[in-house]
């Protein structure tokens, strides 16, 4: 396998009202989209849509609430194990995303379920296929530290996507091959920081490839003391930016595996993200084949 994914999986319901609801107001919704969500889940699905061999690291229950997950992972060719009927798992976490059509502003309501990542990993690790990379979201400190030691024993590289500030985040990123965060993460660490400052801090923790995304302002990367700023790809009209960052991360890792070039990987990821924001949801089943062909020729 090129990559094993570990992280939050959700059932997303994306709703596009003409405007955000006011108190005691009833809205009629015309646009409603359901999909599998979660930063690493969408990133791994992006890699699969681009033709890479990927596998979801946690076994997935066969309960009715997980039907949408099974259907979308199967459609994209993402490998996974089904949990045995004896394993009791909580129901699938759900998210409601309200995206105002006029402004594009977003509100996310997440009903998260308790997860036993470390216990589940210890129970299932012997079933995992070999892979070159692990792709993780750093939501669970104990699990992340165990996963790092597991990867180190096997010579596997770690790609870390940190969506928000986590306790002990410096311990989690230390000596990871690649880490990407958003500018929101930078502001949560210290609003006075410049992107170069935080990326240099990552490098001081042993991160070999450090990156930061700025939405429509593009991205910046640091490797071996060299900074690279990459502009966002042009978009005629943004419909739904919900999955842009997750798709960017997955496309970047796919291109990095293929090319080993920061510039090519960042530019390719920007083009994939620009396509995603022109529609409702990620719709990765319909990712243009041109992206797959472009990746093969990087």
Short mmCIF file of N, CA and C in Angstrom, two decimals, residues 159-296:
data_model
loop_
_atom_site.label_atom_id
_atom_site.label_comp_id
_atom_site.label_asym_id
_atom_site.label_seq_id
_atom_site.Cartn_x
_atom_site.Cartn_y
_atom_site.Cartn_z
N UNK A 159 2.62 11.23 7.69
CA UNK A 159 2.07 12.49 7.18
C UNK A 159 0.98 12.92 8.15
N UNK A 160 1.17 14.07 8.79
CA UNK A 160 0.28 14.50 9.86
C UNK A 160 -0.50 15.74 9.43
N UNK A 161 -1.83 15.65 9.52
CA UNK A 161 -2.72 16.76 9.24
C UNK A 161 -3.34 17.19 10.56
N UNK A 162 -2.92 18.35 11.08
CA UNK A 162 -3.44 18.83 12.36
C UNK A 162 -4.44 19.94 12.08
N UNK A 163 -5.71 19.65 12.27
CA UNK A 163 -6.75 20.61 11.94
C UNK A 163 -6.89 21.74 12.94
N UNK A 164 -6.53 21.51 14.20
CA UNK A 164 -6.64 22.54 15.23
C UNK A 164 -5.59 22.31 16.29
N UNK A 165 -5.42 23.29 17.14
CA UNK A 165 -4.39 23.20 18.18
C UNK A 165 -4.70 22.05 19.13
N UNK A 166 -3.71 21.17 19.35
CA UNK A 166 -3.86 20.02 20.23
C UNK A 166 -2.91 20.14 21.42
N UNK A 167 -3.30 19.64 22.58
CA UNK A 167 -2.34 19.58 23.68
C UNK A 167 -1.13 18.71 23.27
N UNK A 168 0.03 19.13 23.69
CA UNK A 168 1.27 18.37 23.41
C UNK A 168 1.53 18.21 21.91
N UNK A 169 1.13 19.19 21.11
CA UNK A 169 1.26 19.04 19.66
C UNK A 169 2.72 18.92 19.23
N UNK A 170 3.64 19.54 19.95
CA UNK A 170 5.03 19.43 19.56
C UNK A 170 5.56 18.01 19.72
N UNK A 171 5.08 17.30 20.75
CA UNK A 171 5.46 15.89 20.90
C UNK A 171 4.94 15.06 19.72
N UNK A 172 3.72 15.37 19.28
CA UNK A 172 3.11 14.58 18.22
C UNK A 172 3.78 14.81 16.87
N UNK A 173 4.22 16.03 16.59
CA UNK A 173 4.83 16.29 15.29
C UNK A 173 6.30 15.91 15.24
N UNK A 174 6.91 15.72 16.41
CA UNK A 174 8.36 15.53 16.45
C UNK A 174 8.80 14.36 15.57
N UNK A 175 9.74 14.65 14.67
CA UNK A 175 10.36 13.66 13.79
C UNK A 175 9.40 13.03 12.78
N UNK A 176 8.23 13.65 12.56
CA UNK A 176 7.35 13.18 11.49
C UNK A 176 7.94 13.60 10.14
N UNK A 177 7.68 12.81 9.14
CA UNK A 177 8.21 13.12 7.81
C UNK A 177 7.59 14.40 7.25
N UNK A 178 6.26 14.55 7.40
CA UNK A 178 5.57 15.71 6.83
C UNK A 178 4.41 16.11 7.74
N UNK A 179 4.25 17.42 7.91
CA UNK A 179 3.15 17.97 8.72
C UNK A 179 2.58 19.17 7.98
N UNK A 180 1.25 19.20 7.84
CA UNK A 180 0.57 20.35 7.23
C UNK A 180 -0.49 20.86 8.20
N UNK A 181 -0.53 22.17 8.40
CA UNK A 181 -1.54 22.82 9.23
C UNK A 181 -2.15 23.98 8.45
N UNK A 182 -3.18 24.58 9.01
CA UNK A 182 -3.77 25.77 8.40
C UNK A 182 -3.27 27.01 9.13
N UNK A 183 -3.54 28.17 8.54
CA UNK A 183 -3.16 29.41 9.23
C UNK A 183 -3.97 29.61 10.50
N UNK A 184 -5.15 28.98 10.61
CA UNK A 184 -5.91 29.03 11.86
C UNK A 184 -5.10 28.39 12.99
N UNK A 185 -4.43 27.28 12.70
CA UNK A 185 -3.59 26.63 13.70
C UNK A 185 -2.51 27.60 14.17
N UNK A 186 -1.89 28.31 13.24
CA UNK A 186 -0.84 29.27 13.59
C UNK A 186 -1.37 30.33 14.53
N UNK A 187 -2.55 30.87 14.26
CA UNK A 187 -3.11 31.92 15.10
C UNK A 187 -3.47 31.38 16.49
N UNK A 188 -3.88 30.10 16.57
CA UNK A 188 -4.17 29.51 17.86
C UNK A 188 -2.90 29.32 18.68
N UNK A 189 -1.79 29.02 18.03
CA UNK A 189 -0.51 28.87 18.74
C UNK A 189 -0.06 30.23 19.26
N UNK A 190 -0.06 31.23 18.37
CA UNK A 190 0.37 32.58 18.75
C UNK A 190 0.00 33.52 17.61
N UNK A 191 -0.93 34.43 17.86
CA UNK A 191 -1.43 35.32 16.81
C UNK A 191 -0.34 36.23 16.25
N UNK A 192 0.79 36.35 16.96
CA UNK A 192 1.88 37.23 16.50
C UNK A 192 2.82 36.52 15.53
N UNK A 193 2.67 35.22 15.39
CA UNK A 193 3.59 34.46 14.55
C UNK A 193 3.41 34.76 13.07
N UNK A 194 4.49 34.65 12.34
CA UNK A 194 4.45 34.65 10.88
C UNK A 194 4.56 33.19 10.42
N UNK A 195 4.03 32.89 9.22
CA UNK A 195 4.10 31.49 8.74
C UNK A 195 5.51 30.92 8.77
N UNK A 196 6.49 31.73 8.36
CA UNK A 196 7.88 31.25 8.35
C UNK A 196 8.33 30.85 9.76
N UNK A 197 7.85 31.59 10.77
CA UNK A 197 8.25 31.30 12.15
C UNK A 197 7.74 29.93 12.59
N UNK A 198 6.46 29.66 12.31
CA UNK A 198 5.89 28.39 12.77
C UNK A 198 6.48 27.22 11.98
N UNK A 199 6.68 27.39 10.68
CA UNK A 199 7.26 26.31 9.89
C UNK A 199 8.69 26.02 10.35
N UNK A 200 9.42 27.06 10.71
CA UNK A 200 10.76 26.85 11.23
C UNK A 200 10.71 26.13 12.58
N UNK A 201 9.69 26.42 13.34
CA UNK A 201 9.51 25.72 14.63
C UNK A 201 9.23 24.24 14.40
N UNK A 202 8.45 23.94 13.37
CA UNK A 202 8.22 22.54 13.01
C UNK A 202 9.53 21.86 12.64
N UNK A 203 10.32 22.55 11.82
CA UNK A 203 11.59 21.98 11.39
C UNK A 203 12.50 21.72 12.58
N UNK A 204 12.46 22.60 13.58
CA UNK A 204 13.27 22.41 14.78
C UNK A 204 12.83 21.18 15.57
N UNK A 205 11.60 20.74 15.34
CA UNK A 205 11.09 19.51 15.98
C UNK A 205 11.42 18.27 15.16
N UNK A 206 12.18 18.44 14.11
CA UNK A 206 12.57 17.30 13.29
C UNK A 206 11.64 16.98 12.15
N UNK A 207 10.65 17.85 11.88
CA UNK A 207 9.75 17.64 10.75
C UNK A 207 10.52 17.93 9.46
N UNK A 208 10.53 16.97 8.56
CA UNK A 208 11.33 17.13 7.34
C UNK A 208 10.65 18.01 6.30
N UNK A 209 9.32 17.92 6.21
CA UNK A 209 8.56 18.72 5.26
C UNK A 209 7.40 19.37 6.02
N UNK A 210 7.45 20.69 6.19
CA UNK A 210 6.43 21.42 6.95
C UNK A 210 5.63 22.29 5.99
N UNK A 211 4.30 22.29 6.15
CA UNK A 211 3.46 23.08 5.25
C UNK A 211 2.34 23.78 5.97
N UNK A 212 1.84 24.85 5.36
CA UNK A 212 0.71 25.61 5.91
C UNK A 212 -0.16 26.08 4.75
N UNK A 213 -1.48 25.98 4.93
CA UNK A 213 -2.42 26.43 3.91
C UNK A 213 -3.11 27.71 4.36
N UNK A 214 -3.45 28.57 3.39
CA UNK A 214 -4.07 29.87 3.67
C UNK A 214 -5.37 30.06 2.89
N UNK A 215 -6.03 28.97 2.52
CA UNK A 215 -7.25 29.10 1.74
C UNK A 215 -6.96 29.71 0.38
N UNK A 216 -7.71 30.73 0.02
CA UNK A 216 -7.56 31.34 -1.30
C UNK A 216 -6.24 32.10 -1.47
N UNK A 217 -5.48 32.23 -0.36
CA UNK A 217 -4.17 32.90 -0.45
C UNK A 217 -3.04 31.92 -0.75
N UNK A 218 -3.37 30.63 -0.89
CA UNK A 218 -2.36 29.67 -1.31
C UNK A 218 -1.76 28.87 -0.16
N UNK A 219 -0.49 28.52 -0.27
CA UNK A 219 0.16 27.67 0.73
C UNK A 219 1.65 28.01 0.79
N UNK A 220 2.29 27.51 1.85
CA UNK A 220 3.73 27.70 2.01
C UNK A 220 4.33 26.43 2.58
N UNK A 221 5.53 26.08 2.12
CA UNK A 221 6.20 24.87 2.58
C UNK A 221 7.65 25.17 2.91
N UNK A 222 8.21 24.32 3.77
CA UNK A 222 9.61 24.43 4.16
C UNK A 222 10.22 23.04 4.16
N UNK A 223 11.34 22.91 3.47
CA UNK A 223 12.09 21.66 3.47
C UNK A 223 13.57 21.97 3.30
N UNK A 224 14.37 21.37 4.16
CA UNK A 224 15.83 21.52 4.11
C UNK A 224 16.23 23.00 4.04
N UNK A 225 15.56 23.82 4.86
CA UNK A 225 15.89 25.23 4.96
C UNK A 225 15.38 26.11 3.85
N UNK A 226 14.65 25.55 2.89
CA UNK A 226 14.15 26.32 1.75
C UNK A 226 12.64 26.48 1.83
N UNK A 227 12.18 27.74 1.75
CA UNK A 227 10.75 28.04 1.76
C UNK A 227 10.22 28.08 0.33
N UNK A 228 8.97 27.64 0.19
CA UNK A 228 8.28 27.72 -1.10
C UNK A 228 6.88 28.26 -0.87
N UNK A 229 6.53 29.35 -1.54
CA UNK A 229 5.17 29.89 -1.51
C UNK A 229 4.47 29.51 -2.81
N UNK A 230 3.27 28.95 -2.68
CA UNK A 230 2.52 28.51 -3.87
C UNK A 230 1.16 29.20 -3.87
N UNK A 231 0.80 29.86 -4.96
CA UNK A 231 -0.52 30.52 -5.02
C UNK A 231 -1.64 29.50 -5.15
N UNK A 232 -2.84 29.88 -4.75
CA UNK A 232 -4.01 29.04 -4.99
C UNK A 232 -4.34 29.08 -6.48
N UNK A 233 -4.94 28.01 -6.97
CA UNK A 233 -5.37 27.98 -8.37
C UNK A 233 -6.62 28.84 -8.53
N UNK A 234 -6.78 29.50 -9.65
CA UNK A 234 -7.96 30.37 -9.84
C UNK A 234 -9.26 29.57 -9.88
N UNK A 235 -10.31 30.17 -9.35
CA UNK A 235 -11.64 29.55 -9.32
C UNK A 235 -12.65 30.58 -9.81
N UNK A 236 -13.48 30.19 -10.76
CA UNK A 236 -14.47 31.13 -11.29
C UNK A 236 -15.52 31.47 -10.24
N UNK A 237 -16.02 30.44 -9.52
CA UNK A 237 -17.05 30.68 -8.50
C UNK A 237 -16.95 29.59 -7.45
N UNK A 238 -16.81 29.98 -6.20
CA UNK A 238 -16.75 29.03 -5.09
C UNK A 238 -18.18 28.69 -4.67
N UNK A 239 -18.51 27.40 -4.73
CA UNK A 239 -19.84 26.93 -4.32
C UNK A 239 -19.80 26.39 -2.89
N UNK A 240 -18.78 25.58 -2.59
CA UNK A 240 -18.68 24.94 -1.27
C UNK A 240 -17.21 24.64 -1.00
N UNK A 241 -16.63 25.35 -0.05
CA UNK A 241 -15.20 25.19 0.26
C UNK A 241 -14.95 24.18 1.38
N UNK A 242 -15.98 23.43 1.78
CA UNK A 242 -15.86 22.54 2.93
C UNK A 242 -14.67 21.60 2.85
N UNK A 243 -14.47 20.97 1.73
CA UNK A 243 -13.47 19.91 1.61
C UNK A 243 -12.16 20.36 0.97
N UNK A 244 -12.01 21.65 0.74
CA UNK A 244 -10.85 22.12 -0.01
C UNK A 244 -9.53 21.75 0.66
N UNK A 245 -9.43 22.01 1.95
CA UNK A 245 -8.18 21.72 2.65
C UNK A 245 -7.86 20.24 2.70
N UNK A 246 -8.88 19.41 2.95
CA UNK A 246 -8.67 17.96 3.04
C UNK A 246 -8.24 17.38 1.70
N UNK A 247 -8.87 17.84 0.64
CA UNK A 247 -8.50 17.38 -0.70
C UNK A 247 -7.09 17.87 -1.05
N UNK A 248 -6.78 19.10 -0.68
CA UNK A 248 -5.43 19.63 -0.91
C UNK A 248 -4.40 18.72 -0.26
N UNK A 249 -4.63 18.36 1.00
CA UNK A 249 -3.66 17.53 1.73
C UNK A 249 -3.48 16.17 1.06
N UNK A 250 -4.60 15.53 0.72
CA UNK A 250 -4.52 14.22 0.08
C UNK A 250 -3.84 14.28 -1.27
N UNK A 251 -4.16 15.30 -2.05
CA UNK A 251 -3.55 15.45 -3.37
C UNK A 251 -2.07 15.79 -3.25
N UNK A 252 -1.73 16.59 -2.23
CA UNK A 252 -0.32 16.93 -2.03
C UNK A 252 0.49 15.67 -1.72
N UNK A 253 -0.01 14.84 -0.79
CA UNK A 253 0.73 13.64 -0.44
C UNK A 253 0.85 12.70 -1.63
N UNK A 254 -0.23 12.57 -2.41
CA UNK A 254 -0.17 11.72 -3.60
C UNK A 254 0.91 12.21 -4.56
N UNK A 255 0.95 13.52 -4.78
CA UNK A 255 1.94 14.09 -5.70
C UNK A 255 3.35 14.01 -5.12
N UNK A 256 3.47 14.15 -3.82
CA UNK A 256 4.78 14.06 -3.18
C UNK A 256 5.34 12.64 -3.31
N UNK A 257 4.47 11.64 -3.12
CA UNK A 257 4.89 10.25 -3.29
C UNK A 257 5.37 10.00 -4.72
N UNK A 258 4.67 10.60 -5.68
CA UNK A 258 5.00 10.37 -7.09
C UNK A 258 6.22 11.16 -7.55
N UNK A 259 6.37 12.41 -7.06
CA UNK A 259 7.37 13.29 -7.64
C UNK A 259 8.51 13.68 -6.70
N UNK A 260 8.24 13.76 -5.38
CA UNK A 260 9.25 14.24 -4.44
C UNK A 260 9.58 15.71 -4.63
N UNK A 261 8.70 16.45 -5.32
CA UNK A 261 8.92 17.88 -5.58
C UNK A 261 7.89 18.71 -4.82
N UNK A 262 8.36 19.64 -3.99
CA UNK A 262 7.43 20.53 -3.27
C UNK A 262 6.62 21.37 -4.24
N UNK A 263 7.30 21.95 -5.22
CA UNK A 263 6.63 22.87 -6.15
C UNK A 263 5.55 22.15 -6.95
N UNK A 264 5.90 20.99 -7.52
CA UNK A 264 4.93 20.24 -8.31
C UNK A 264 3.77 19.75 -7.44
N UNK A 265 4.08 19.29 -6.23
CA UNK A 265 3.04 18.75 -5.34
C UNK A 265 2.08 19.84 -4.89
N UNK A 266 2.61 21.01 -4.51
CA UNK A 266 1.77 22.11 -4.06
C UNK A 266 0.89 22.64 -5.18
N UNK A 267 1.44 22.78 -6.38
CA UNK A 267 0.66 23.29 -7.51
C UNK A 267 -0.42 22.30 -7.92
N UNK A 268 -0.09 21.02 -7.93
CA UNK A 268 -1.08 19.99 -8.27
C UNK A 268 -2.20 19.96 -7.24
N UNK A 269 -1.84 20.01 -5.96
CA UNK A 269 -2.86 20.01 -4.90
C UNK A 269 -3.77 21.22 -5.00
N UNK A 270 -3.20 22.36 -5.35
CA UNK A 270 -4.00 23.58 -5.50
C UNK A 270 -5.03 23.43 -6.61
N UNK A 271 -4.64 22.79 -7.72
CA UNK A 271 -5.59 22.60 -8.82
C UNK A 271 -6.71 21.63 -8.43
N UNK A 272 -6.38 20.59 -7.69
CA UNK A 272 -7.42 19.66 -7.22
C UNK A 272 -8.39 20.35 -6.28
N UNK A 273 -7.86 21.15 -5.36
CA UNK A 273 -8.71 21.87 -4.42
C UNK A 273 -9.60 22.87 -5.14
N UNK A 274 -9.06 23.50 -6.19
CA UNK A 274 -9.85 24.47 -6.95
C UNK A 274 -11.04 23.81 -7.64
N UNK A 275 -10.87 22.57 -8.08
CA UNK A 275 -11.98 21.84 -8.69
C UNK A 275 -13.04 21.49 -7.65
N UNK A 276 -12.60 21.08 -6.47
CA UNK A 276 -13.52 20.64 -5.42
C UNK A 276 -14.48 21.75 -5.00
N UNK A 277 -14.01 22.99 -4.91
CA UNK A 277 -14.84 24.07 -4.37
C UNK A 277 -15.90 24.55 -5.35
N UNK A 278 -15.92 24.02 -6.57
CA UNK A 278 -16.90 24.47 -7.56
C UNK A 278 -18.20 23.67 -7.49
N UNK A 279 -18.34 22.79 -6.50
CA UNK A 279 -19.52 21.93 -6.40
C UNK A 279 -19.89 21.71 -4.94
N UNK A 280 -21.03 21.10 -4.72
CA UNK A 280 -21.45 20.76 -3.36
C UNK A 280 -20.81 19.43 -2.97
N UNK A 281 -20.09 19.40 -1.86
CA UNK A 281 -19.45 18.17 -1.42
C UNK A 281 -18.21 17.86 -2.24
N UNK A 282 -17.52 16.78 -1.84
CA UNK A 282 -16.28 16.48 -2.57
C UNK A 282 -16.50 15.69 -3.86
N UNK A 283 -17.54 14.86 -3.93
CA UNK A 283 -17.84 14.12 -5.17
C UNK A 283 -16.60 13.49 -5.79
N UNK A 284 -15.80 12.82 -4.95
CA UNK A 284 -14.53 12.30 -5.44
C UNK A 284 -14.69 11.17 -6.45
N UNK A 285 -15.87 10.55 -6.49
CA UNK A 285 -16.14 9.54 -7.54
C UNK A 285 -16.02 10.16 -8.93
N UNK A 286 -16.25 11.48 -9.00
CA UNK A 286 -16.26 12.16 -10.30
C UNK A 286 -15.05 13.06 -10.50
N UNK A 287 -14.00 12.83 -9.72
CA UNK A 287 -12.78 13.60 -9.92
C UNK A 287 -12.32 13.40 -11.37
N UNK A 288 -12.07 14.47 -12.11
CA UNK A 288 -11.70 14.33 -13.52
C UNK A 288 -10.49 13.43 -13.72
N UNK A 289 -10.57 12.56 -14.72
CA UNK A 289 -9.46 11.66 -15.02
C UNK A 289 -8.20 12.43 -15.40
N UNK A 290 -8.38 13.66 -15.82
CA UNK A 290 -7.21 14.48 -16.20
C UNK A 290 -6.25 14.65 -15.03
N UNK A 291 -6.79 14.71 -13.80
CA UNK A 291 -5.93 14.83 -12.63
C UNK A 291 -5.10 13.57 -12.44
N UNK A 292 -5.73 12.43 -12.64
CA UNK A 292 -5.02 11.16 -12.49
C UNK A 292 -3.90 11.05 -13.53
N UNK A 293 -4.19 11.44 -14.75
CA UNK A 293 -3.19 11.38 -15.81
C UNK A 293 -2.05 12.38 -15.53
N UNK A 294 -2.43 13.55 -15.01
CA UNK A 294 -1.41 14.56 -14.69
C UNK A 294 -0.48 14.05 -13.60
N UNK A 295 -1.06 13.38 -12.59
CA UNK A 295 -0.26 12.85 -11.49
C UNK A 295 0.73 11.81 -12.00
N UNK A 296 0.30 10.98 -12.90
CA UNK A 296 1.17 9.93 -13.44
C UNK A 296 2.37 10.51 -14.17
#
